[in-house]
Short mmCIF file of C-alpha atoms and ligand atoms in Angstrom, two decimals:
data_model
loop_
_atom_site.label_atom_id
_atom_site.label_comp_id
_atom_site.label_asym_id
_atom_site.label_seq_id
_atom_site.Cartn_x
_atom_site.Cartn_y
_atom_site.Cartn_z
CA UNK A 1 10.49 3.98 17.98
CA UNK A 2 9.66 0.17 17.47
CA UNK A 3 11.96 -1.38 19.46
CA UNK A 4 11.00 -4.82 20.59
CA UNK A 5 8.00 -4.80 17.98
CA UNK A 6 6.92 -7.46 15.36
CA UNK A 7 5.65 -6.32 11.99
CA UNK A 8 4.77 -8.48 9.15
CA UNK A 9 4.52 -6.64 5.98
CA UNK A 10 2.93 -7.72 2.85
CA UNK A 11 3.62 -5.95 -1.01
CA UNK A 12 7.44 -6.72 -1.36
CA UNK A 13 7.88 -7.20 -5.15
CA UNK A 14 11.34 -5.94 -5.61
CA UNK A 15 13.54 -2.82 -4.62
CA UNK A 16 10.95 -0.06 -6.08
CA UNK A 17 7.99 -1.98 -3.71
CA UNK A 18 6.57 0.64 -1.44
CA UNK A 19 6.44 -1.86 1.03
CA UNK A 20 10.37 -2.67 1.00
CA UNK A 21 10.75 1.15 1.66
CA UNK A 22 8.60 0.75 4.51
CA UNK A 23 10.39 -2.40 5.95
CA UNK A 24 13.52 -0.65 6.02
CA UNK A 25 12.37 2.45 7.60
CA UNK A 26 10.28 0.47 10.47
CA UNK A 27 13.52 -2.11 10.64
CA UNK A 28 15.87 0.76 11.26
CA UNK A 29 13.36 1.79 14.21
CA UNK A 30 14.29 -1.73 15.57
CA UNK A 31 11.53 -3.48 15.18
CA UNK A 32 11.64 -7.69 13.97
CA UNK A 33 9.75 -8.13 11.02
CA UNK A 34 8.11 -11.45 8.90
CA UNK A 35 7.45 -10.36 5.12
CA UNK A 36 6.22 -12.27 2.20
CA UNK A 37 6.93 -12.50 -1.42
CA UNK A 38 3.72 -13.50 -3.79
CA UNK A 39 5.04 -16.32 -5.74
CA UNK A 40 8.54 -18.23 -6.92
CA UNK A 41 8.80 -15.67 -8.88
CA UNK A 42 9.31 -13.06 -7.03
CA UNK A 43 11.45 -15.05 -4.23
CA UNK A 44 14.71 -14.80 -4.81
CA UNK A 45 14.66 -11.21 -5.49
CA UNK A 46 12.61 -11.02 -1.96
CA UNK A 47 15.03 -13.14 -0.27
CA UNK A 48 18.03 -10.75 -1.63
CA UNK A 49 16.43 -7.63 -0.48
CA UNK A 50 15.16 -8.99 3.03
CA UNK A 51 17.98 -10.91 3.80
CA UNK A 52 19.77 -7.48 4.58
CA UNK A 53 17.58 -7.05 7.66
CA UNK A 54 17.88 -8.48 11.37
CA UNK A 55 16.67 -12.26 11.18
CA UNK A 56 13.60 -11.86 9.18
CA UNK A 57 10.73 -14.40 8.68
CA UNK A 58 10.13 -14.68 4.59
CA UNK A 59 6.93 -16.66 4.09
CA UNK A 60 5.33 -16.88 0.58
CA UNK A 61 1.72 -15.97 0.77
CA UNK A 62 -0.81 -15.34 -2.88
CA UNK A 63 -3.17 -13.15 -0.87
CA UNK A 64 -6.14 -15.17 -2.93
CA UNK A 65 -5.24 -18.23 -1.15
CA UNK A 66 -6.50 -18.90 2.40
CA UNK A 67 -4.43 -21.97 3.37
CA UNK A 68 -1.10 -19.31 2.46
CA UNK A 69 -2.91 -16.69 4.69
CA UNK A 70 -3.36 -19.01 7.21
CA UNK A 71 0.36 -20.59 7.23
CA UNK A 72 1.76 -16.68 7.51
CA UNK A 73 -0.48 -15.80 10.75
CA UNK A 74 0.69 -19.28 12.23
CA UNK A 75 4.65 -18.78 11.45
CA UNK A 76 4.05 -15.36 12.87
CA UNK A 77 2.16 -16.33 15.55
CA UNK A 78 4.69 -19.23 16.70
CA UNK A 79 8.30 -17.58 15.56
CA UNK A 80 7.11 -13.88 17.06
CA UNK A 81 4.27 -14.71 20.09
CA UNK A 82 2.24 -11.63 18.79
CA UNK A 83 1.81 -9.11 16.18
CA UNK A 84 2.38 -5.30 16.63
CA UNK A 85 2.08 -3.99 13.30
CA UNK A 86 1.00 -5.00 10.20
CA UNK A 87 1.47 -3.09 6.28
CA UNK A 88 -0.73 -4.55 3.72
CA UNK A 89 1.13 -3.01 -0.10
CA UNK A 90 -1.15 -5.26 -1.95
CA UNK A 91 -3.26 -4.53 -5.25
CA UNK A 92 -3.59 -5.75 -8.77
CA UNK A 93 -6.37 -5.53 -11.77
CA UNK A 94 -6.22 -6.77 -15.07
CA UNK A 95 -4.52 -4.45 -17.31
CA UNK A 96 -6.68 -4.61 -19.71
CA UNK A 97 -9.04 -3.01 -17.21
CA UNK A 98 -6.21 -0.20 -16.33
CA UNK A 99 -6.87 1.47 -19.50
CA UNK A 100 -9.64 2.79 -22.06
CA UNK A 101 -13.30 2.79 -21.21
CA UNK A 102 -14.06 2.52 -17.82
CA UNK A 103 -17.94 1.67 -19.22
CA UNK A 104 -16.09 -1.40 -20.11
CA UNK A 105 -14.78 -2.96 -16.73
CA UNK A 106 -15.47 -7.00 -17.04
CA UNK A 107 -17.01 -8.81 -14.26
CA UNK A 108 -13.88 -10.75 -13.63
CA UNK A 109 -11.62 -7.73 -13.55
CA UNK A 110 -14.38 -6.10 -11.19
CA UNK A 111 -13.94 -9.59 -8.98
CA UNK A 112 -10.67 -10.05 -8.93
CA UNK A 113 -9.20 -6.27 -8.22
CA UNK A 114 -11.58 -6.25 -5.43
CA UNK A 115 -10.35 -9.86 -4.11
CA UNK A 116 -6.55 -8.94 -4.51
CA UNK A 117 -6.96 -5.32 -2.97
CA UNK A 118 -9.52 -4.88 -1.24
CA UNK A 119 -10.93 -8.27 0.94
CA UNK A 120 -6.91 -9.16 1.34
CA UNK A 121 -7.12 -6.67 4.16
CA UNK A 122 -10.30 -8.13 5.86
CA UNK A 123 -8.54 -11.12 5.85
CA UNK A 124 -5.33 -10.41 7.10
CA UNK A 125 -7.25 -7.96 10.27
CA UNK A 126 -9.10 -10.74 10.90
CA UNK A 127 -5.90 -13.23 11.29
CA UNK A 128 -3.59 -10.62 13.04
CA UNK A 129 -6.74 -9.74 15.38
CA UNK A 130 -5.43 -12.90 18.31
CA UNK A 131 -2.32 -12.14 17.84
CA UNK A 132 -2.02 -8.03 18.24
CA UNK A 133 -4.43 -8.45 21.21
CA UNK A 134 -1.41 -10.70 22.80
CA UNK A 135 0.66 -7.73 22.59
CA UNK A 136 -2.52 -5.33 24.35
CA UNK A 137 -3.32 -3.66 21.02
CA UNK A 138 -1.34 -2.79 17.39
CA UNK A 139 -1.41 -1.25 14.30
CA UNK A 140 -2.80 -2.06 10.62
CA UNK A 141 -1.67 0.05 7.81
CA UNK A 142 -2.97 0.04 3.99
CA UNK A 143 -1.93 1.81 0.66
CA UNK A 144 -4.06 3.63 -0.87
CA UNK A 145 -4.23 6.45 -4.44
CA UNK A 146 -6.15 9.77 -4.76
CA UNK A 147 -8.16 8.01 -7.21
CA UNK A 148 -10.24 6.48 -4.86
CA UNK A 149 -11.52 9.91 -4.04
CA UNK A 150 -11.61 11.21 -7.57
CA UNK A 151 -11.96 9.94 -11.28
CA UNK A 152 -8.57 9.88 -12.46
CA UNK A 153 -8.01 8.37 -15.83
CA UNK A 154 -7.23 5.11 -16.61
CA UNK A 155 -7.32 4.10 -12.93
CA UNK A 156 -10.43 3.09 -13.70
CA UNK A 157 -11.44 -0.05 -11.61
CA UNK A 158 -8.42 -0.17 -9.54
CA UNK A 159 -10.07 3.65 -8.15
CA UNK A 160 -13.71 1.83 -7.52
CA UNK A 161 -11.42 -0.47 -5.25
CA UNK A 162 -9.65 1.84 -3.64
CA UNK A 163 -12.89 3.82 -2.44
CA UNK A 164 -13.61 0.13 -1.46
CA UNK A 165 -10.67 0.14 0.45
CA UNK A 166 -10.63 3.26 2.07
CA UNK A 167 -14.24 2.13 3.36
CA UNK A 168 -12.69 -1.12 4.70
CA UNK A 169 -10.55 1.02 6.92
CA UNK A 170 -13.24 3.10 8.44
CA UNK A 171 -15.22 -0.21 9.13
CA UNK A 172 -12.52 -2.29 10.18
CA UNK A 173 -11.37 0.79 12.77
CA UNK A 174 -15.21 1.18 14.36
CA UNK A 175 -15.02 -2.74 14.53
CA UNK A 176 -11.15 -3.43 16.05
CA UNK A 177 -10.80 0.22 17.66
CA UNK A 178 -12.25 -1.41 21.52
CA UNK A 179 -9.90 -4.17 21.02
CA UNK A 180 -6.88 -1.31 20.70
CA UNK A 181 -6.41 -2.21 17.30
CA UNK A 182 -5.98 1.19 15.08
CA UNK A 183 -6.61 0.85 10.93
CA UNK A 184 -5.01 3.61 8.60
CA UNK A 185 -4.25 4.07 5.22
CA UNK A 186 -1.63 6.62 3.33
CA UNK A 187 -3.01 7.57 0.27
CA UNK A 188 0.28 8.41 -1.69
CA UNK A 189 1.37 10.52 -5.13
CA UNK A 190 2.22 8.55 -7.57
CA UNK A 191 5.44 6.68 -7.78
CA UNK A 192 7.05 4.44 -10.16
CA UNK A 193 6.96 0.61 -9.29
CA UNK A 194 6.25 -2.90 -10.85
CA UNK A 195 2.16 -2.07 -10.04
CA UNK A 196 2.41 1.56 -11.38
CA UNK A 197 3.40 0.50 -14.55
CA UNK A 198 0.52 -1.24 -15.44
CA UNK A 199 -1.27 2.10 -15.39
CA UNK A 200 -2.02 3.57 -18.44
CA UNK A 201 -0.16 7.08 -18.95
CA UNK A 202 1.52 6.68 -15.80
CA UNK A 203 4.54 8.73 -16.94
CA UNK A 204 2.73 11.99 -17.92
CA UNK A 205 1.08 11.19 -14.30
CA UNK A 206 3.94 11.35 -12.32
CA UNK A 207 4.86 14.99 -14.55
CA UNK A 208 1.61 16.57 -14.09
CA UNK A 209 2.13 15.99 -9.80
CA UNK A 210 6.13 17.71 -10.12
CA UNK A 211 4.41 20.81 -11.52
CA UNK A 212 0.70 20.85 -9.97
CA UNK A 213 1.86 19.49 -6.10
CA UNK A 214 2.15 22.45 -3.83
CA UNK A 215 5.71 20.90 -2.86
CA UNK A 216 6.55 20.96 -6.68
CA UNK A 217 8.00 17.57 -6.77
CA UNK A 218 7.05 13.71 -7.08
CA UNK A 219 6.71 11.57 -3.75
CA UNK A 220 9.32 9.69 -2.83
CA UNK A 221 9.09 6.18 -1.41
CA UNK A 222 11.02 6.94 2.22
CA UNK A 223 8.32 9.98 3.07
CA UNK A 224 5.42 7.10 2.52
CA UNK A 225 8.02 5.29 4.93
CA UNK A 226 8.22 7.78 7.13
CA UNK A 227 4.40 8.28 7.55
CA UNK A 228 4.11 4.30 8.02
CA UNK A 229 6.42 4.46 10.65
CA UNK A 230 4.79 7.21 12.87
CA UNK A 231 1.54 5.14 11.91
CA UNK A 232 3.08 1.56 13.42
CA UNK A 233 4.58 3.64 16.26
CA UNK A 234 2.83 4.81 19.59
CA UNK A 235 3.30 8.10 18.25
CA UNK A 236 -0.29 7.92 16.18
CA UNK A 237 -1.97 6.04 19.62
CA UNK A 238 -4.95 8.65 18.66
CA UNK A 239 -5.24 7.69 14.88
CA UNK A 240 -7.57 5.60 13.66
CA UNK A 241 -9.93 5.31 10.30
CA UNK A 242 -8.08 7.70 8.57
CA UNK A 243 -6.33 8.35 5.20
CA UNK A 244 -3.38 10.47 5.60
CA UNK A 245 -2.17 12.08 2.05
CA UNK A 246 1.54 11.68 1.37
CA UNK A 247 1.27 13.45 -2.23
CA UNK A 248 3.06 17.26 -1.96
CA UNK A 249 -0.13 18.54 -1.18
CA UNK A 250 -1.48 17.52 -4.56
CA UNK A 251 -4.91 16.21 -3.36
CA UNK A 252 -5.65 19.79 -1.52
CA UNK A 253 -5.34 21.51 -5.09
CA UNK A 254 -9.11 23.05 -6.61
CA UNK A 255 -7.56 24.59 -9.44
CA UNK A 256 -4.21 24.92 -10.97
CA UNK A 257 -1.78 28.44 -11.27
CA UNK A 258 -2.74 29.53 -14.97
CA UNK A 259 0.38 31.27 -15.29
CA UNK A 260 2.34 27.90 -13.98
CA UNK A 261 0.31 26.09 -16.59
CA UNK A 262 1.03 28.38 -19.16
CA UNK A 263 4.71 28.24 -18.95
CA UNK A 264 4.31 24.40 -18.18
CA UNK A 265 2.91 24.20 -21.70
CA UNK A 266 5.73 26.22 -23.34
CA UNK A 267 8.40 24.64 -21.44
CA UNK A 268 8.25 21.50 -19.90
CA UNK A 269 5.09 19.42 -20.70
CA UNK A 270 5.85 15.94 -20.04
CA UNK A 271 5.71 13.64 -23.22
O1 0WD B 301 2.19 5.18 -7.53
C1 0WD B 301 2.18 4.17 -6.84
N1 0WD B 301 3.08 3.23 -7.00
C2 0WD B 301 1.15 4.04 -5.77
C3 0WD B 301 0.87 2.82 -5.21
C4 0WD B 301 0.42 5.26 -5.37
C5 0WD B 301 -0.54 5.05 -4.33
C6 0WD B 301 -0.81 3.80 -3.83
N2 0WD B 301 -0.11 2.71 -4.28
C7 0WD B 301 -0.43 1.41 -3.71
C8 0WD B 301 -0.75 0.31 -4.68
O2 0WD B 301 -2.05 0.42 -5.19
C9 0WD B 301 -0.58 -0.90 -3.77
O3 0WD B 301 -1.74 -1.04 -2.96
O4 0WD B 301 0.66 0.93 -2.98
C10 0WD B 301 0.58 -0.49 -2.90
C11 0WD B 301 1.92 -1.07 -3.27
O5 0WD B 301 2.17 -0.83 -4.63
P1 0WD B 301 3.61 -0.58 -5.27
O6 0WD B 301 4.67 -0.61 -4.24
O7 0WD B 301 3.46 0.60 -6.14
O8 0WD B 301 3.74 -1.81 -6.28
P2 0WD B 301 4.57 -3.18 -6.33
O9 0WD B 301 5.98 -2.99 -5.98
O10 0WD B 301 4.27 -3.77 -7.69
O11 0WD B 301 3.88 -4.05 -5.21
C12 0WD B 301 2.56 -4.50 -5.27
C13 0WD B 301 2.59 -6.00 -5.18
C14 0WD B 301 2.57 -6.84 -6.42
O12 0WD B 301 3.42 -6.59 -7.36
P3 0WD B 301 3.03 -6.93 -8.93
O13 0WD B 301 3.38 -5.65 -9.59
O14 0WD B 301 3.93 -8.09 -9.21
O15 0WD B 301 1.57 -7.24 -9.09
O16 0WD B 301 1.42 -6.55 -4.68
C15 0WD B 301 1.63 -7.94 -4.73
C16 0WD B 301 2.65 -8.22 -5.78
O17 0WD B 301 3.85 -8.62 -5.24
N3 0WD B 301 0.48 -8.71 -5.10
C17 0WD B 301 0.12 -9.80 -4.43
N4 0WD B 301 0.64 -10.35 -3.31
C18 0WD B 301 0.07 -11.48 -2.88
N5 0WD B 301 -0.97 -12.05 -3.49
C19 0WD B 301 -0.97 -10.33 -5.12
C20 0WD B 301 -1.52 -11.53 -4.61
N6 0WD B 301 -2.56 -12.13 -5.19
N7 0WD B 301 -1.24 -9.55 -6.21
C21 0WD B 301 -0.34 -8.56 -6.18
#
């Protein structure tokens, strides 16, 4: 499905990353891809992981830096001769604002979970913009949660940017669409990574989607893949703006089986 592409994919932290699910599914559709790892920190593990794929470009890019954003979009730019797709797996607030009051959000972790998630992608769109319309057109794709859409608790802030986000995409698609450029974000259930455990409660979470999901289970990192991949590919040419859910059906729910809850209670409540 991506044969002959370029992708560059931001969000790798380490095996659980979203975005390293996605690399491998979009890889294994043949396409070349440049990814990037935060910090020294997180390098070697990066390295590791990517270093299983076909000649990959591993730049290190803090998203809050625009000399590092800048030095990606060039290596890209010079190594690959265009852009086709691009994932952005990118978010962080304070923890302290992941948790308790939302009345008490700071300024600061207001600023900087809006920098980190949210004007990352306006950024990035507006670096990859030359370089996808070398290649007639391409594909950015964001992660987004349900809690953008909804007050869930304890996602507090990190929700406000979301619905930031998901706003983003809409405006970025109405401004990139006439240069064949197509925005979309998944909105998926929750899953357990390096990010997701800086959410408060974020094991009871991933219990209360198993039994309230129409599928009846958690998400799994490879159908987020999956859904990336169809969005990178030519196979979503008429997609643009959108959020697509990949949560079991979880967002669709108004109001839960009382019987299921009953027996939930009695049985199996998660701790
Ligand atoms: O349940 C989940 N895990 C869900 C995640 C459900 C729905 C959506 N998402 C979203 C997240 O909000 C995020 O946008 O998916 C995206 C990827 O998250 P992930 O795969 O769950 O988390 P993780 O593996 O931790 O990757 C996110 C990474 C950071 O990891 P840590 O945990 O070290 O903050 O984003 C990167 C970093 O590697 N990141 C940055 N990269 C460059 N510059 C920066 C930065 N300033 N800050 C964070």
């Amino acid at each position: 499905m991506l044969e002959g592409k370029t992708g560059l994919i931001f969000g790798i932290a380490n095996k659980r990353s979203i975005a390293w699910a996605i690399a491998q599914a979009v890889a294994q559709a043949g396409a070349r891809l440049a990814v990037t790892y935060q910090n020294e920190r997180l390098e070697r593990k990066v390295r590791e992981l990517v270093g299983q794929l076909e000649r990959p470009l591993i730049l290190p890019c803090d998203v809050t830096r625009d000399d590092e954003l800048d030095a990606v979009f060039e290596a890209v730019g010079r190594e690959f001769g265009g852009l086709d797709f691009l994932v952005h797996s990118i978010a962080y607030a304070p923890r302290e604002d992941l948790e308790g009051d939302f009345v008490q959000t700071t300024r600061a972790g207001f600023g900087i979970a809006h920098e980190v998630s949210v004007y990352s992608l306006i950024g990035m769109a507006r670096r990859a913009l030359p370089l996808m319309e070398t290649r007639g057109g391409g594909s950015i794709v964001t992660m987004t949660y349900l809690g953008g859409e909804r007050a869930v608790p304890n996602y507090n802030v990190m929700g406000v940017a979301k619905a930031a986000l998901e706003s983003t995409v809409r405006y970025l698609a109405y401004y990139l669409g006439p240069r064949g450029i197509r925005v979309n974000a998944i909105s998926a259930g929750p899953i357990k990574t390096l990010a997701a455990a800086g959410v408060s409660g974020f094991s009871r979470m991933l219990g209360m989607y198993a039994q309230l999901a129409p599928l009846r289970r958690n998400t799994d990192p490879s159908e987020v893949a999956d859904t990336a991949l169809f969005l990178c590919s030519s196979l979503s040419r008429g997609i643009t703006g959108e959020v697509i859910h990949v949560d079991g059906g979880y967002h669709i729910v108004g109001m839960p089986d009382i019987d299921q809850m009953a027996a939930w209670r009695d049985k199996d409540a998660p701790e």
